Tab-separated table of C-alpha atoms and ligand atoms in Angstrom:
chain	number	residue	atom	x	y	z
J	4	MET	CA	87.710	97.675	125.061
J	5	GLN	CA	88.816	101.015	124.275
J	6	LEU	CA	91.883	102.990	122.189
J	7	ILE	CA	94.501	104.543	123.711
J	8	GLU	CA	96.270	107.161	121.942
J	9	CYS	CA	100.468	106.813	122.409
J	10	PRO	CA	101.879	110.007	121.789
J	11	TRP	CA	103.781	108.027	118.899
J	12	CYS	CA	102.251	105.411	117.609
J	13	GLY	CA	98.812	106.745	117.682
J	14	PRO	CA	95.160	104.947	119.066
J	15	ARG	CA	95.970	101.341	119.786
J	16	GLU	CA	94.062	98.829	121.802
J	17	GLU	CA	93.850	98.977	125.536
J	18	VAL	CA	96.003	95.856	126.247
J	19	GLU	CA	99.360	97.131	124.602
J	20	PHE	CA	99.982	99.556	127.255
J	21	SER	CA	100.512	98.978	131.004
J	22	TYR	CA	99.486	101.665	133.554
J	23	GLY	CA	102.682	103.244	136.046
J	24	GLY	CA	101.192	104.904	138.050
J	25	GLN	CA	100.814	108.930	139.287
J	26	ALA	CA	102.582	110.938	136.933
J	27	HIS	CA	104.708	114.060	138.099
J	28	VAL	CA	105.690	112.639	141.795
J	29	PRO	CA	109.022	114.507	142.036
J	30	TYR	CA	112.693	113.100	142.656
J	31	PRO	CA	112.823	113.923	146.382
J	32	ASP	CA	116.054	116.890	146.457
J	33	THR	CA	118.272	115.418	148.532
J	34	PRO	CA	117.795	112.008	149.063
J	35	GLY	CA	120.655	111.271	150.910
J	36	GLU	CA	118.773	113.623	153.824
J	37	LEU	CA	115.542	111.675	154.252
J	38	THR	CA	114.299	109.667	157.305
J	39	ASP	CA	112.635	106.914	156.239
J	40	GLU	CA	109.149	108.077	157.049
J	41	GLU	CA	109.867	110.394	154.326
J	42	TRP	CA	111.272	107.512	151.507
J	43	ALA	CA	107.887	105.874	152.515
J	44	ARG	CA	105.787	108.941	151.686
J	45	TYR	CA	107.983	109.158	148.317
J	46	VAL	CA	107.882	105.209	147.872
J	47	PHE	CA	104.559	104.129	148.888
J	48	PHE	CA	101.825	107.456	148.994
J	49	ARG	CA	99.661	108.614	146.205
J	50	ASP	CA	96.819	110.581	145.380
J	51	ASN	CA	93.459	108.654	145.334
J	52	THR	CA	91.544	111.222	142.856
J	53	ARG	CA	88.263	110.316	141.892
J	54	GLY	CA	88.607	112.624	138.199
J	55	ARG	CA	90.764	114.071	136.548
J	56	PHE	CA	94.175	112.041	137.320
J	57	ALA	CA	97.717	112.976	135.842
J	58	GLU	CA	98.832	109.080	134.812
J	59	ARG	CA	102.416	107.452	133.388
J	60	TRP	CA	101.308	104.589	130.705
J	61	HIS	CA	103.802	102.675	128.726
J	62	HIS	CA	103.346	101.693	125.381
J	63	SER	CA	104.643	98.080	126.560
J	64	ALA	CA	103.328	96.015	123.474
J	65	GLY	CA	104.397	98.861	120.810
J	66	CYS	CA	107.034	101.412	120.808
J	67	ARG	CA	107.934	100.963	125.141
J	68	ARG	CA	107.961	104.410	125.523
J	69	TRP	CA	106.393	106.375	128.583
J	70	PHE	CA	103.967	109.036	128.022
J	71	ASN	CA	101.902	111.030	130.966
J	72	ALA	CA	97.564	111.147	130.382
J	73	ILE	CA	94.806	112.753	131.965
J	74	ARG	CA	92.461	109.980	132.790
J	75	ASP	CA	89.365	110.406	134.619
J	76	THR	CA	89.389	107.831	137.194
J	77	ALA	CA	85.391	107.713	137.519
J	78	THR	CA	84.894	107.416	133.918
J	79	TYR	CA	88.012	105.567	132.639
J	80	ARG	CA	88.336	108.125	129.771
J	81	PHE	CA	91.535	109.373	128.485
J	82	GLU	CA	90.897	113.083	128.105
J	83	ARG	CA	94.740	113.840	127.293
J	84	VAL	CA	97.754	112.002	126.510
J	85	TYR	CA	101.158	114.191	126.325
J	86	ARG	CA	105.096	113.616	125.976
J	87	LEU	CA	106.775	112.737	129.525
J	88	ASP	CA	108.895	116.020	128.062
J	89	GLU	CA	105.987	118.093	127.240
J	90	PRO	CA	104.014	120.509	130.294
J	91	ARG	CA	101.144	118.825	132.117
J	92	PRO	CA	98.427	120.401	130.201
J	93	VAL	CA	95.603	122.306	131.658
J	94	THR	CA	92.677	120.712	132.141
J	95	PRO	CA	88.870	122.578	132.736
Q	12	MET	CA	132.693	67.900	121.688
Q	13	ALA	CA	129.215	67.965	119.716
Q	14	GLU	CA	129.345	69.950	116.920
Q	15	LEU	CA	126.366	73.238	117.162
Q	16	LEU	CA	124.371	73.175	114.214
Q	17	ARG	CA	122.045	76.358	113.799
Q	18	THR	CA	118.224	74.758	112.755
Q	19	HIS	CA	115.468	77.481	111.935
Q	20	PRO	CA	113.051	77.262	114.690
Q	21	LEU	CA	110.138	76.749	112.399
Q	22	MET	CA	111.899	74.492	110.147
Q	23	ALA	CA	109.269	71.648	111.524
Q	24	TRP	CA	106.441	73.921	109.781
Q	25	SER	CA	107.703	74.227	106.615
Q	26	ARG	CA	105.588	71.879	104.890
Q	27	ALA	CA	102.361	72.766	106.554
Q	28	PHE	CA	103.103	76.523	105.081
Q	29	GLU	CA	103.791	74.829	101.486
Q	30	ARG	CA	100.415	72.512	101.706
Q	31	LEU	CA	98.710	76.421	102.519
Q	32	PRO	CA	96.172	77.563	99.532
Q	33	GLU	CA	97.280	80.890	97.510
Q	34	PRO	CA	95.087	83.278	99.157
Q	35	VAL	CA	96.519	82.759	102.239
Q	36	GLY	CA	100.757	82.439	101.532
Q	37	ILE	CA	103.286	82.204	104.747
Q	38	THR	CA	107.059	81.658	103.614
Q	39	VAL	CA	110.122	81.665	106.206
Q	40	GLU	CA	111.784	84.274	105.593
Q	41	PRO	CA	115.845	83.922	104.628
Q	42	PHE	CA	118.037	85.048	107.670
Q	43	VAL	CA	118.912	88.144	107.856
Q	44	ALA	CA	121.583	90.089	109.897
Q	45	THR	CA	119.719	92.837	112.342
Q	46	ALA	CA	120.877	95.272	114.480
Q	47	ASP	CA	119.130	97.745	117.116
Q	48	VAL	CA	120.343	101.573	116.742
Q	49	ARG	CA	119.510	104.313	119.399
Q	50	LEU	CA	120.156	107.711	118.243
Q	51	ALA	CA	118.883	110.899	119.737
Q	52	SER	CA	118.360	113.145	116.469
Q	53	VAL	CA	118.528	111.672	113.034
Q	54	GLY	CA	120.086	114.713	110.353
Q	55	ALA	CA	122.129	115.042	107.336
Q	56	ALA	CA	124.899	114.168	109.284
Q	57	ALA	CA	123.221	110.766	110.142
Q	58	SER	CA	122.246	109.558	106.909
Q	59	GLU	CA	125.359	110.209	104.909
Q	60	ALA	CA	127.138	107.801	107.959
Q	61	LEU	CA	124.286	105.537	107.927
Q	62	GLY	CA	123.536	105.621	103.836
Q	63	VAL	CA	120.051	106.116	105.047
Q	64	ASP	CA	117.425	108.749	105.633
Q	65	LEU	CA	115.909	106.889	109.136
Q	66	PRO	CA	112.149	106.915	108.573
Q	67	THR	CA	111.091	109.747	111.503
Q	68	VAL	CA	107.670	109.324	111.069
Q	69	PRO	CA	106.658	106.477	113.714
Q	70	ASN	CA	105.117	103.576	111.982
Q	71	THR	CA	107.033	103.318	109.179
Q	72	TRP	CA	109.830	101.606	107.417
Q	73	VAL	CA	112.127	102.290	104.488
Q	74	PRO	CA	114.142	100.301	102.206
Q	75	THR	CA	117.745	100.565	102.558
Q	76	GLY	CA	119.130	98.687	98.971
Q	77	THR	CA	120.356	95.732	100.973
Q	78	GLY	CA	117.541	95.461	103.401
Q	79	ARG	CA	115.115	97.608	105.922
Q	80	ALA	CA	114.988	100.185	108.636
Q	81	VAL	CA	111.890	100.021	110.561
Q	82	TRP	CA	111.021	102.660	113.112
Q	83	LEU	CA	110.421	101.606	116.915
Q	84	GLY	CA	110.868	104.892	118.288
Q	85	PRO	CA	111.526	108.518	118.165
Q	86	ASP	CA	115.584	107.240	118.467
Q	87	GLU	CA	115.285	103.787	117.667
Q	88	TRP	CA	115.788	101.958	114.663
Q	89	LEU	CA	115.786	98.386	112.978
Q	90	LEU	CA	117.950	97.859	110.272
Q	91	SER	CA	118.610	94.338	108.754
Q	92	SER	CA	120.849	93.611	105.847
Q	93	THR	CA	120.970	90.644	103.636
Q	94	THR	CA	124.560	90.938	102.490
Q	95	GLU	CA	126.728	91.233	105.574
Q	96	THR	CA	127.062	89.489	108.094
Q	97	PRO	CA	125.565	90.170	112.036
Q	98	GLU	CA	128.945	91.174	112.612
Q	99	GLN	CA	129.768	93.385	109.804
Q	100	LEU	CA	126.481	95.063	110.306
Q	101	GLU	CA	127.040	95.823	113.736
Q	102	ALA	CA	130.193	97.050	113.131
Q	103	ARG	CA	129.630	99.851	110.742
Q	104	ILE	CA	126.126	101.110	111.862
Q	105	ARG	CA	128.451	101.263	115.147
Q	106	ALA	CA	131.046	103.303	113.458
Q	107	ALA	CA	128.441	105.417	111.907
Q	108	VAL	CA	126.365	106.598	114.675
Q	109	LEU	CA	128.870	106.494	117.752
Q	110	PRO	CA	130.472	109.674	116.950
Q	111	LEU	CA	126.694	111.108	116.835
Q	112	GLY	CA	126.011	109.888	120.296
Q	113	GLY	CA	124.902	106.444	119.371
Q	114	SER	CA	124.467	103.001	119.642
Q	115	ALA	CA	124.519	99.667	117.694
Q	116	THR	CA	123.411	96.268	118.790
Q	117	ASP	CA	123.711	93.304	117.153
Q	118	VAL	CA	120.119	91.499	117.381
Q	119	SER	CA	120.056	89.283	114.402
Q	120	ALA	CA	119.647	86.079	116.738
Q	121	GLN	CA	116.222	88.036	118.078
Q	122	ARG	CA	113.345	87.711	115.290
Q	123	ILE	CA	113.198	85.876	112.111
Q	124	GLY	CA	111.061	87.053	109.159
Q	125	LEU	CA	108.077	85.153	108.314
Q	126	ARG	CA	105.992	86.600	104.402
Q	127	LEU	CA	102.647	86.454	104.557
Q	128	THR	CA	101.093	87.004	100.611
Q	129	GLY	CA	97.333	86.393	99.204
Q	130	ALA	CA	94.336	87.847	98.851
Q	131	ARG	CA	93.009	86.032	102.070
Q	132	VAL	CA	96.179	86.708	104.373
Q	133	ARG	CA	94.606	90.344	105.823
Q	134	ASP	CA	91.663	88.443	106.925
Q	135	VAL	CA	93.579	86.140	108.420
Q	136	LEU	CA	95.873	88.057	110.380
Q	137	ALA	CA	92.688	90.708	111.316
Q	138	LYS	CA	91.925	87.339	113.531
Q	139	GLY	CA	95.000	88.493	116.006
Q	140	CYS	CA	95.711	92.258	115.298
Q	141	SER	CA	93.971	95.308	116.038
Q	142	ILE	CA	95.278	97.545	113.648
Q	143	ASP	CA	93.516	98.367	110.594
Q	144	LEU	CA	95.095	96.844	107.828
Q	145	HIS	CA	93.501	98.390	104.789
Q	146	PRO	CA	96.142	99.864	102.564
Q	147	ARG	CA	93.972	102.694	102.111
Q	148	VAL	CA	95.720	103.358	105.956
Q	149	PHE	CA	98.419	100.404	106.242
Q	150	ALA	CA	100.187	100.847	102.741
Q	151	ARG	CA	103.138	99.602	101.464
Q	152	GLY	CA	106.211	101.499	104.126
Q	153	SER	CA	103.713	100.877	106.821
Q	154	SER	CA	105.035	99.250	110.198
Q	155	ALA	CA	103.481	98.400	113.432
Q	156	GLN	CA	105.224	96.978	116.703
Q	157	THR	CA	101.736	95.673	118.002
Q	158	SER	CA	100.369	91.800	118.994
Q	159	LEU	CA	99.135	89.068	116.716
Q	160	GLY	CA	97.696	86.442	118.711
Q	161	GLN	CA	99.226	87.669	121.566
Q	162	ALA	CA	102.433	87.368	120.947
Q	163	GLY	CA	104.955	90.942	120.088
Q	164	VAL	CA	105.135	91.325	116.518
Q	165	VAL	CA	106.537	93.939	114.518
Q	166	LEU	CA	104.055	94.254	110.914
Q	167	MET	CA	105.648	95.704	107.285
Q	168	ALA	CA	103.803	96.188	104.823
Q	169	LEU	CA	105.308	95.836	101.868
Q	170	SER	CA	102.534	96.210	98.814
Q	171	ASP	CA	99.573	98.670	98.307
Q	172	ALA	CA	97.025	96.129	97.263
Q	173	GLY	CA	97.241	94.542	101.175
Q	174	ASP	CA	98.462	91.014	99.944
Q	175	ASP	CA	102.025	90.973	100.963
Q	176	TYR	CA	102.978	91.870	104.629
Q	177	VAL	CA	106.643	90.945	107.171
Q	178	VAL	CA	105.724	89.672	110.843
Q	179	LEU	CA	109.550	89.329	112.350
Q	180	VAL	CA	108.858	87.301	115.768
Q	181	ARG	CA	111.053	86.363	118.721
Q	182	SER	CA	112.759	83.278	117.699
Q	183	SER	CA	111.319	81.822	120.511
Q	184	PHE	CA	107.787	82.701	119.818
Q	185	ALA	CA	108.376	81.990	115.994
Q	186	GLY	CA	106.920	78.304	116.337
Q	187	TYR	CA	103.784	79.621	118.638
Q	188	LEU	CA	102.813	82.080	116.137
Q	189	ALA	CA	102.754	79.256	113.172
Q	190	ASP	CA	100.560	77.679	114.546
Q	191	TRP	CA	98.446	80.418	115.114
Q	192	LEU	CA	98.548	81.101	111.607
Q	193	LEU	CA	97.990	77.815	110.603
Q	194	ASP	CA	94.942	77.831	112.555
Q	195	ALA	CA	93.605	81.113	111.734
Q	196	ALA	CA	94.482	80.048	108.158
Q	197	LEU	CA	92.584	77.126	108.541
Q	198	GLU	CA	89.027	77.914	106.460
Q	199	PHE	CA	90.790	79.606	104.020
Q	200	THR	CA	92.388	75.353	102.753
Q	201	THR	CA	90.584	73.329	100.986
Q	202	THR	CA	89.450	70.172	102.163
Q	203	HIS	CA	90.280	67.611	99.461
Q	204	ASP	CA	94.407	66.825	98.798
Q	205	SER	CA	95.813	67.871	95.649
M	4	ZN	ZN1	103.836	104.060	121.100
């Protein structure tokens, strides 16, 4: 069991968090003009990165806030956590 | 029409709590009015309107004179009062934060409080809580929303000695958590009847 650092509450046990998928997926600028295929791409299609991946996480058993994290999908190591109003950190 | 009587969800556990030894004391906190407050930014105006400086440091709580103010999130607090009815508390808090763009919701029926005291109570909590409760890091004024025996709780430290805590638990989970606490306290109880 690893600790995940909530940007607000600090390090907490992994089971307090729930996963929210890929981060920084922008809502369509012109939703009224999207075709079914473009909607499907927005709703269902996500990157499947091996390595560092920007993800949304939710501190569901704690402060119930969403935040973002850079996690390595191969090692499961959390490299960075950041609030939703903070820019995506530049990782080497 | 049948009369509706308000009963405490842990009424059936009071005898079991009374039988606990001194190092693990569990008592049921009296019913308190509680309101959930959302407010984007706190400052002098909010403090003046509410009569309390809402804690802005995560994982902390402060006494408010007649109750407590617990940090729940960067824009959310739990305010309790032992002297007001739920309606009075909600109306007062709402009137204070509404002009500041905030909101207040009565959540008095959501949770009940358990007071945990004694020299071994930290050992009992440690069986189902991953938070470091050592008074060096979780002294009086500390709070945490976390899991205790897999039930969601708000935990507050009332002393600097690590022997006095309040656990707020959802009413529907109270019976489960009471059973869990009694089981966790079992090794600190004596076998002979007094
Ligand atoms: Zn948190």
